[in-house]
Amino acid sequence: MTRELHTLVCLKVVPKSEEVGVDRETNTLDRANARSEINPPDMNALETALALKDRFGGRVSLMSMGPPFVIPTLRVGLAMGADHAYLLSDRAFGGADTLATSLTLARAIEKLGDVDLVLCGEESSDGATAQVPPGIATWMDIPQATYAMDVDFEPGQRHLVVTREVRDGEEVLDVPLPAVVSVKVSCNEPRFMDTGRFALLDNEELVTTWTADDLGVDREHLGLAGSPTSVAGLKEAAQASGRRRELVSGTPEEEGKILYERIIEFLRGAGTRGQEAPG
Amino acid sequence: MIDPAYSPQEARGIWVFLEQDAGVLAPVSLELLAKARALATESGAELTGLLVGGDLAALEATAAKLDLDRVVSVAHPLLTQFTAEAYAHAVDQVIRTQKPDIFLLGATAYGRDLAGRLAVMLRTGLTADCTDLALEAGTGLLLGEVSGFGGGVLATIRCEQHRPQMATVRPGVFPEPAAADRAAAKVERVNVDVPAAKCLVKVVARHRKTGVDISRAERLVVAGAGARGEMPNIEALAQALGAEIGATRVAVDEGWAERERQIGQTGVIARPKLALVWGASGASQFTCGIDQAEMVVAVNQDPEAAIFESADICIVDEVAPVVKALVAELQSHGGAE
Amino acid sequence: MTAPTREVLLLDDDRWDRVLLATKGEAAACYQCGTCTATCPWGLVAGPSIGVRSVMRRAQLGIDGWAEAVWRCTTCGACEEHCPHEVPISDVMLGLRSLAWEERSVPHGLSGVLWDMHWDGNPWGRPPSARSAWANGLDIPRFDATKHSVLLYVGCTASYDRRGQKIARAVVSVLRAAGISFGTLGDEEPCCGDPARSLGNEEYFKRIAQANSHKLAAERATDVVTVSPHCYDTFTHYPGIGEAFRVRHYSQLLRDLVAERKVSFAGLEPTKVTFHDPCYLARHHDETEAPRTIMAAIPGVSIEEMERSREETLCCGGGGGRMWMETLPEDRFATSRAREAAGTGASYLVTTCPHCISCLEDGASVAGARNLKVMDLAELAVLAGIGAAAPTEASR
């Protein structure tokens, strides 16, 4: 008899993109007025996990790194059908880049001991690096499959069949477990939560909080201290607060010309930087 | 602080990953090359291109003609098809011996997979999905500009103590270089060890994109009710921009586009970088389908049209002459790739 | 999934219980006469008509495909008007939708509507901080029970949809012309919960209703006036309705103002108008006279009734959560409705619901009824120069 599948989903609680700006005085991120949500592709990862659970049974755990105030948002994942949530919360985790973040998550997953499949969203809406899933896989020294559109499981063989998106098409991978899989945003439709369960969940029972000491990782390898990269500067992109609504007018020919210039500028990345377009 | 694989003092040169698939170089690798050459000229560094694959004989010849000082070629039968573990294992060995200062990759599925694994193996920093690269005055450190929060915030990232300084760069950010007029670069073949234990993932099938899926389109040209009679021009525009065609419900009802191209509440929620919207009124059932676009251009002859509230660039004019003018501009400049 | 074999005809007790529970036992009174099927507006369009009795039967038997018809229902209530046993068929359909959620037989995109309500507080996925943008420049005060008699509840569609916003602004002009003291909850206005209820998530709706009832109590709002009949209907399902607060559609308030001669209209050039009764006023709340009383008070307006009017009205197709589902052009009731309206010779097709406006404008465009202008009654009132009533002869 094969052991039941234990899937762990990494969820990141992020501020809603449209409500984050840059504080012009301190040049730091201003999230004061931002509402939180679960990073959208992470919702797709959770739906993938729950769909596997519907078909093959097993357990789904959630893991998130963040301050205790994200617990109410994690409850959403539990109300969708996850069995337990682990919150990694410690000042020592703060300021982590992808290297330190993926190390922290990997060590926490290893502490659970019996995780077969780690599911993540392709990237986070705040950092947008897409490097944490490969990072976790590397720290754990297990295979990875990223940008998955579809994840199927062969219970007898404990393999996944993953259809993933690559540059000019799709690739179907055979992935032995344990493995890390990241899924594309909107690859499925996350089920709506059970609002009755959402209201009645017992945080004490269903959410376990771990600190740096629980993970037994050298504090020098965590958070800001363990991050080789640092932020040298920060600024708000032009379209940060709503749409720009710039009016372009002239003869149709002039409008076409200006439009062309704006489009090329934007596509070369200059549109958000206010620099001169190369070429 | 985690110990780096090697120190900044030992590190030399700028490397670019020459991503290839079935013997064809990825366009982003060429785009990177022009930027990397500029950085190399500024710092006086040597520019190296890294080829990885199964049989690289033909590609070595192609790469030698690029604007590179040196090509490092890593061939192994188990590297014929890209798999993240095997590629990372092979490249890790080369990097540890040759100790580049900067290593740049395209932010494609393969480039991001390789970079993510490699950065952890080398215990170094990785600046992902850059929209610009520069060298910091004084220190010569690599500065990568990245955007977060759906493009709302721009940050500049650097990596002071760890080497190589790694970055992935978005496709389409830098223009492709003109053909280089220089002596052929020296090709250096390097042997690596690829154990079967690092080849657990198997590629069982590959297929090219079929059917329409505008939810993943990077660029969209969207027809609304006001685009009546303009579909040939809308299609020409999509072609010149390398964009997919999307449509409002009215345009789909009119039969101007297939139902799977419908954008909005009852269609597709699109997430393109660029959306050009022609003659749409801007009902909320539609705009919720383009709210996540990075940049929206709207053309509508009604100055009161709601679509202008959801647009970055607004043109109050008839659809026909403006779309024709834009197509003409694009064609005279050879498109917008 | 159970295959439709002979075995399933042996009713599974558990399934039978679930259907009964989901429909609150209301369907038990159905004796399969088929009147519902004959009166369903789906019979007018290309798509298959909804056989309510067969839907029930299939759901009870667990036969595949029953959910499809349940999702097509617009809860217009046309069938209920004629049901000899007065089965509340719309409620039965909503109950069966809850079963469809359990079985995950739900059209694409509807989970997203509920998620938008959860994260953003509205079914359109727009930021709450933009909720009151419709009122820019109108200087509408935040509701304060010590100063205002009426809480104007705008609703999500009239707040965020550009066409709906114009209706909201017209309603504001009407209230101001009548000298009503009112305020809104601004960006704090919550969704009334209609999408949750009409998409069959009764549990979620109850939680929203509970929370909103507390909010209304905290605001000490006792007289709520809505822009949309859907919000109006939804509030009538709240705990505390009729005790802690009352709710009216704005047309009902305006009817009273007209009857009490507190407002008058400058009038229009002679104009033929026809009126489309929204299902959620005419059938679900028996309100058919208010709009006619108001229009009759406008000098110059003559009402050309459509054959299907009052409680016999033809649904626009936007109720029962259909606003969040796609309807193919050949299946849209509104196209046939727009033709019927154009056939009366009216220049204005007037109604009192933002969803109806949206569907009917689309219908008029598909039907090619270019001379027919679709407008809300509040917009007609503004066009007709609504104002405080002129002093009567006696008071001079």
PDB file of C-alpha atoms in Angstrom, chain B residues 22-155:
ATOM      1  CA  ALA B  22      17.332  22.524 -30.783  1.00  0.00           C
ATOM      2  CA  GLY B  23      20.279  24.462 -32.160  1.00  0.00           C
ATOM      3  CA  VAL B  24      18.569  27.874 -32.279  1.00  0.00           C
ATOM      4  CA  LEU B  25      19.690  30.721 -30.027  1.00  0.00           C
ATOM      5  CA  ALA B  26      16.988  32.462 -27.992  1.00  0.00           C
ATOM      6  CA  PRO B  27      16.486  36.088 -29.133  1.00  0.00           C
ATOM      7  CA  VAL B  28      16.892  37.309 -25.548  1.00  0.00           C
ATOM      8  CA  SER B  29      20.469  35.995 -25.468  1.00  0.00           C
ATOM      9  CA  LEU B  30      21.349  38.221 -28.411  1.00  0.00           C
ATOM     10  CA  GLU B  31      19.587  41.179 -26.783  1.00  0.00           C
ATOM     11  CA  LEU B  32      21.656  40.586 -23.659  1.00  0.00           C
ATOM     12  CA  LEU B  33      24.829  40.496 -25.676  1.00  0.00           C
ATOM     13  CA  ALA B  34      24.554  44.116 -26.790  1.00  0.00           C
ATOM     14  CA  LYS B  35      24.022  45.309 -23.226  1.00  0.00           C
ATOM     15  CA  ALA B  36      26.765  43.041 -21.887  1.00  0.00           C
ATOM     16  CA  ARG B  37      29.180  44.414 -24.478  1.00  0.00           C
ATOM     17  CA  ALA B  38      28.438  47.950 -23.302  1.00  0.00           C
ATOM     18  CA  LEU B  39      29.083  46.935 -19.685  1.00  0.00           C
ATOM     19  CA  ALA B  40      32.300  45.105 -20.687  1.00  0.00           C
ATOM     20  CA  THR B  41      33.578  48.130 -22.572  1.00  0.00           C
ATOM     21  CA  GLU B  42      32.808  50.362 -19.579  1.00  0.00           C
ATOM     22  CA  SER B  43      34.680  48.120 -17.132  1.00  0.00           C
ATOM     23  CA  GLY B  44      37.348  46.753 -19.459  1.00  0.00           C
ATOM     24  CA  ALA B  45      36.173  43.186 -18.786  1.00  0.00           C
ATOM     25  CA  GLU B  46      36.335  40.202 -21.107  1.00  0.00           C
ATOM     26  CA  LEU B  47      32.968  39.092 -22.529  1.00  0.00           C
ATOM     27  CA  THR B  48      32.290  35.354 -22.599  1.00  0.00           C
ATOM     28  CA  GLY B  49      29.336  33.488 -24.054  1.00  0.00           C
ATOM     29  CA  LEU B  50      28.344  30.165 -22.462  1.00  0.00           C
ATOM     30  CA  LEU B  51      26.866  27.434 -24.660  1.00  0.00           C
ATOM     31  CA  VAL B  52      25.356  24.326 -23.083  1.00  0.00           C
ATOM     32  CA  GLY B  53      23.833  21.386 -24.960  1.00  0.00           C
ATOM     33  CA  GLY B  54      24.245  17.957 -26.517  1.00  0.00           C
ATOM     34  CA  ASP B  55      25.989  18.487 -29.828  1.00  0.00           C
ATOM     35  CA  LEU B  56      27.206  22.058 -30.133  1.00  0.00           C
ATOM     36  CA  ALA B  57      29.478  21.972 -33.193  1.00  0.00           C
ATOM     37  CA  ALA B  58      27.198  24.100 -35.398  1.00  0.00           C
ATOM     38  CA  LEU B  59      26.313  26.540 -32.630  1.00  0.00           C
ATOM     39  CA  GLU B  60      29.955  27.051 -31.724  1.00  0.00           C
ATOM     40  CA  ALA B  61      30.541  28.396 -35.212  1.00  0.00           C
ATOM     41  CA  THR B  62      27.521  30.704 -34.935  1.00  0.00           C
ATOM     42  CA  ALA B  63      28.541  31.925 -31.495  1.00  0.00           C
ATOM     43  CA  ALA B  64      32.127  32.587 -32.560  1.00  0.00           C
ATOM     44  CA  LYS B  65      30.832  35.216 -34.984  1.00  0.00           C
ATOM     45  CA  LEU B  66      28.935  37.106 -32.289  1.00  0.00           C
ATOM     46  CA  ASP B  67      30.313  40.149 -30.499  1.00  0.00           C
ATOM     47  CA  LEU B  68      32.135  38.023 -27.905  1.00  0.00           C
ATOM     48  CA  ASP B  69      35.746  37.717 -26.783  1.00  0.00           C
ATOM     49  CA  ARG B  70      35.411  34.046 -25.949  1.00  0.00           C
ATOM     50  CA  VAL B  71      32.915  31.193 -26.175  1.00  0.00           C
ATOM     51  CA  VAL B  72      32.819  28.459 -23.546  1.00  0.00           C
ATOM     52  CA  SER B  73      31.130  25.353 -24.870  1.00  0.00           C
ATOM     53  CA  VAL B  74      29.802  22.664 -22.536  1.00  0.00           C
ATOM     54  CA  ALA B  75      28.555  19.605 -24.423  1.00  0.00           C
ATOM     55  CA  HIS B  76      27.262  16.352 -22.924  1.00  0.00           C
ATOM     56  CA  PRO B  77      24.704  13.849 -24.233  1.00  0.00           C
ATOM     57  CA  LEU B  78      22.592  14.294 -21.090  1.00  0.00           C
ATOM     58  CA  LEU B  79      22.377  18.029 -21.800  1.00  0.00           C
ATOM     59  CA  THR B  80      20.687  17.620 -25.201  1.00  0.00           C
ATOM     60  CA  GLN B  81      17.344  18.728 -23.806  1.00  0.00           C
ATOM     61  CA  PHE B  82      17.083  21.356 -21.128  1.00  0.00           C
ATOM     62  CA  THR B  83      16.368  20.082 -17.649  1.00  0.00           C
ATOM     63  CA  ALA B  84      17.040  22.391 -14.735  1.00  0.00           C
ATOM     64  CA  GLU B  85      18.930  19.988 -12.507  1.00  0.00           C
ATOM     65  CA  ALA B  86      21.330  18.650 -15.132  1.00  0.00           C
ATOM     66  CA  TYR B  87      22.038  22.094 -16.605  1.00  0.00           C
ATOM     67  CA  ALA B  88      22.597  23.645 -13.189  1.00  0.00           C
ATOM     68  CA  HIS B  89      24.897  20.826 -12.170  1.00  0.00           C
ATOM     69  CA  ALA B  90      26.995  21.260 -15.329  1.00  0.00           C
ATOM     70  CA  VAL B  91      27.157  25.068 -15.246  1.00  0.00           C
ATOM     71  CA  ASP B  92      27.992  25.072 -11.519  1.00  0.00           C
ATOM     72  CA  GLN B  93      31.201  23.143 -12.291  1.00  0.00           C
ATOM     73  CA  VAL B  94      32.236  25.593 -15.014  1.00  0.00           C
ATOM     74  CA  ILE B  95      31.499  28.683 -12.922  1.00  0.00           C
ATOM     75  CA  ARG B  96      33.439  27.392  -9.925  1.00  0.00           C
ATOM     76  CA  THR B  97      36.557  26.850 -12.042  1.00  0.00           C
ATOM     77  CA  GLN B  98      36.345  29.940 -14.241  1.00  0.00           C
ATOM     78  CA  LYS B  99      34.991  32.376 -11.603  1.00  0.00           C
ATOM     79  CA  PRO B 100      33.155  35.007 -13.643  1.00  0.00           C
ATOM     80  CA  ASP B 101      32.340  38.330 -11.974  1.00  0.00           C
ATOM     81  CA  ILE B 102      28.958  38.777 -13.644  1.00  0.00           C
ATOM     82  CA  PHE B 103      26.672  36.098 -15.142  1.00  0.00           C
ATOM     83  CA  LEU B 104      23.655  37.197 -17.160  1.00  0.00           C
ATOM     84  CA  LEU B 105      20.760  35.065 -18.396  1.00  0.00           C
ATOM     85  CA  GLY B 106      17.495  35.720 -20.248  1.00  0.00           C
ATOM     86  CA  ALA B 107      14.388  35.612 -18.047  1.00  0.00           C
ATOM     87  CA  THR B 108      12.801  32.817 -20.075  1.00  0.00           C
ATOM     88  CA  ALA B 109      11.410  29.616 -18.554  1.00  0.00           C
ATOM     89  CA  TYR B 110      14.786  27.908 -19.053  1.00  0.00           C
ATOM     90  CA  GLY B 111      16.883  30.912 -18.045  1.00  0.00           C
ATOM     91  CA  ARG B 112      14.913  31.476 -14.846  1.00  0.00           C
ATOM     92  CA  ASP B 113      14.996  27.761 -13.971  1.00  0.00           C
ATOM     93  CA  LEU B 114      18.740  27.555 -14.426  1.00  0.00           C
ATOM     94  CA  ALA B 115      19.454  30.838 -12.654  1.00  0.00           C
ATOM     95  CA  GLY B 116      17.273  29.961  -9.660  1.00  0.00           C
ATOM     96  CA  ARG B 117      19.001  26.648  -9.077  1.00  0.00           C
ATOM     97  CA  LEU B 118      22.476  27.884  -9.805  1.00  0.00           C
ATOM     98  CA  ALA B 119      22.268  30.867  -7.456  1.00  0.00           C
ATOM     99  CA  VAL B 120      21.505  28.549  -4.549  1.00  0.00           C
ATOM    100  CA  MET B 121      24.233  26.062  -5.532  1.00  0.00           C
ATOM    101  CA  LEU B 122      26.754  28.909  -5.714  1.00  0.00           C
ATOM    102  CA  ARG B 123      25.285  30.636  -2.611  1.00  0.00           C
ATOM    103  CA  THR B 124      25.153  33.903  -4.472  1.00  0.00           C
ATOM    104  CA  GLY B 125      22.694  36.686  -5.159  1.00  0.00           C
ATOM    105  CA  LEU B 126      20.366  36.763  -8.126  1.00  0.00           C
ATOM    106  CA  THR B 127      18.503  39.803  -9.401  1.00  0.00           C
ATOM    107  CA  ALA B 128      15.579  38.413 -11.325  1.00  0.00           C
ATOM    108  CA  ASP B 129      13.649  39.757 -14.280  1.00  0.00           C
ATOM    109  CA  CYS B 130      15.624  42.979 -14.713  1.00  0.00           C
ATOM    110  CA  THR B 131      14.324  45.802 -16.886  1.00  0.00           C
ATOM    111  CA  ASP B 132      17.732  47.499 -16.994  1.00  0.00           C
ATOM    112  CA  LEU B 133      21.365  46.861 -16.078  1.00  0.00           C
ATOM    113  CA  ALA B 134      24.142  49.303 -15.195  1.00  0.00           C
ATOM    114  CA  LEU B 135      27.454  49.440 -13.317  1.00  0.00           C
ATOM    115  CA  GLU B 136      27.563  51.429 -10.102  1.00  0.00           C
ATOM    116  CA  ALA B 137      29.860  54.426 -10.255  1.00  0.00           C
ATOM    117  CA  GLY B 138      32.936  53.923  -8.083  1.00  0.00           C
ATOM    118  CA  THR B 139      32.356  50.299  -7.067  1.00  0.00           C
ATOM    119  CA  GLY B 140      31.712  48.853 -10.518  1.00  0.00           C
ATOM    120  CA  LEU B 141      29.009  46.635  -8.961  1.00  0.00           C
ATOM    121  CA  LEU B 142      26.229  45.388 -11.193  1.00  0.00           C
ATOM    122  CA  LEU B 143      22.970  47.276 -10.650  1.00  0.00           C
ATOM    123  CA  GLY B 144      19.826  45.492 -11.759  1.00  0.00           C
ATOM    124  CA  GLU B 145      16.565  47.372 -12.043  1.00  0.00           C
ATOM    125  CA  VAL B 146      13.493  45.303 -11.268  1.00  0.00           C
ATOM    126  CA  SER B 147       9.816  46.085 -10.969  1.00  0.00           C
ATOM    127  CA  GLY B 148       7.450  44.767  -8.328  1.00  0.00           C
ATOM    128  CA  PHE B 149       3.829  45.128  -7.302  1.00  0.00           C
ATOM    129  CA  GLY B 150       2.548  44.616 -10.797  1.00  0.00           C
ATOM    130  CA  GLY B 151       5.017  47.136 -12.199  1.00  0.00           C
ATOM    131  CA  GLY B 152       4.103  49.863  -9.704  1.00  0.00           C
ATOM    132  CA  VAL B 153       7.426  49.998  -7.886  1.00  0.00           C
ATOM    133  CA  LEU B 154      10.961  49.972  -9.323  1.00  0.00           C
ATOM    134  CA  ALA B 155      13.907  48.840  -7.243  1.00  0.00           C
TER     135      ALA B 155
END
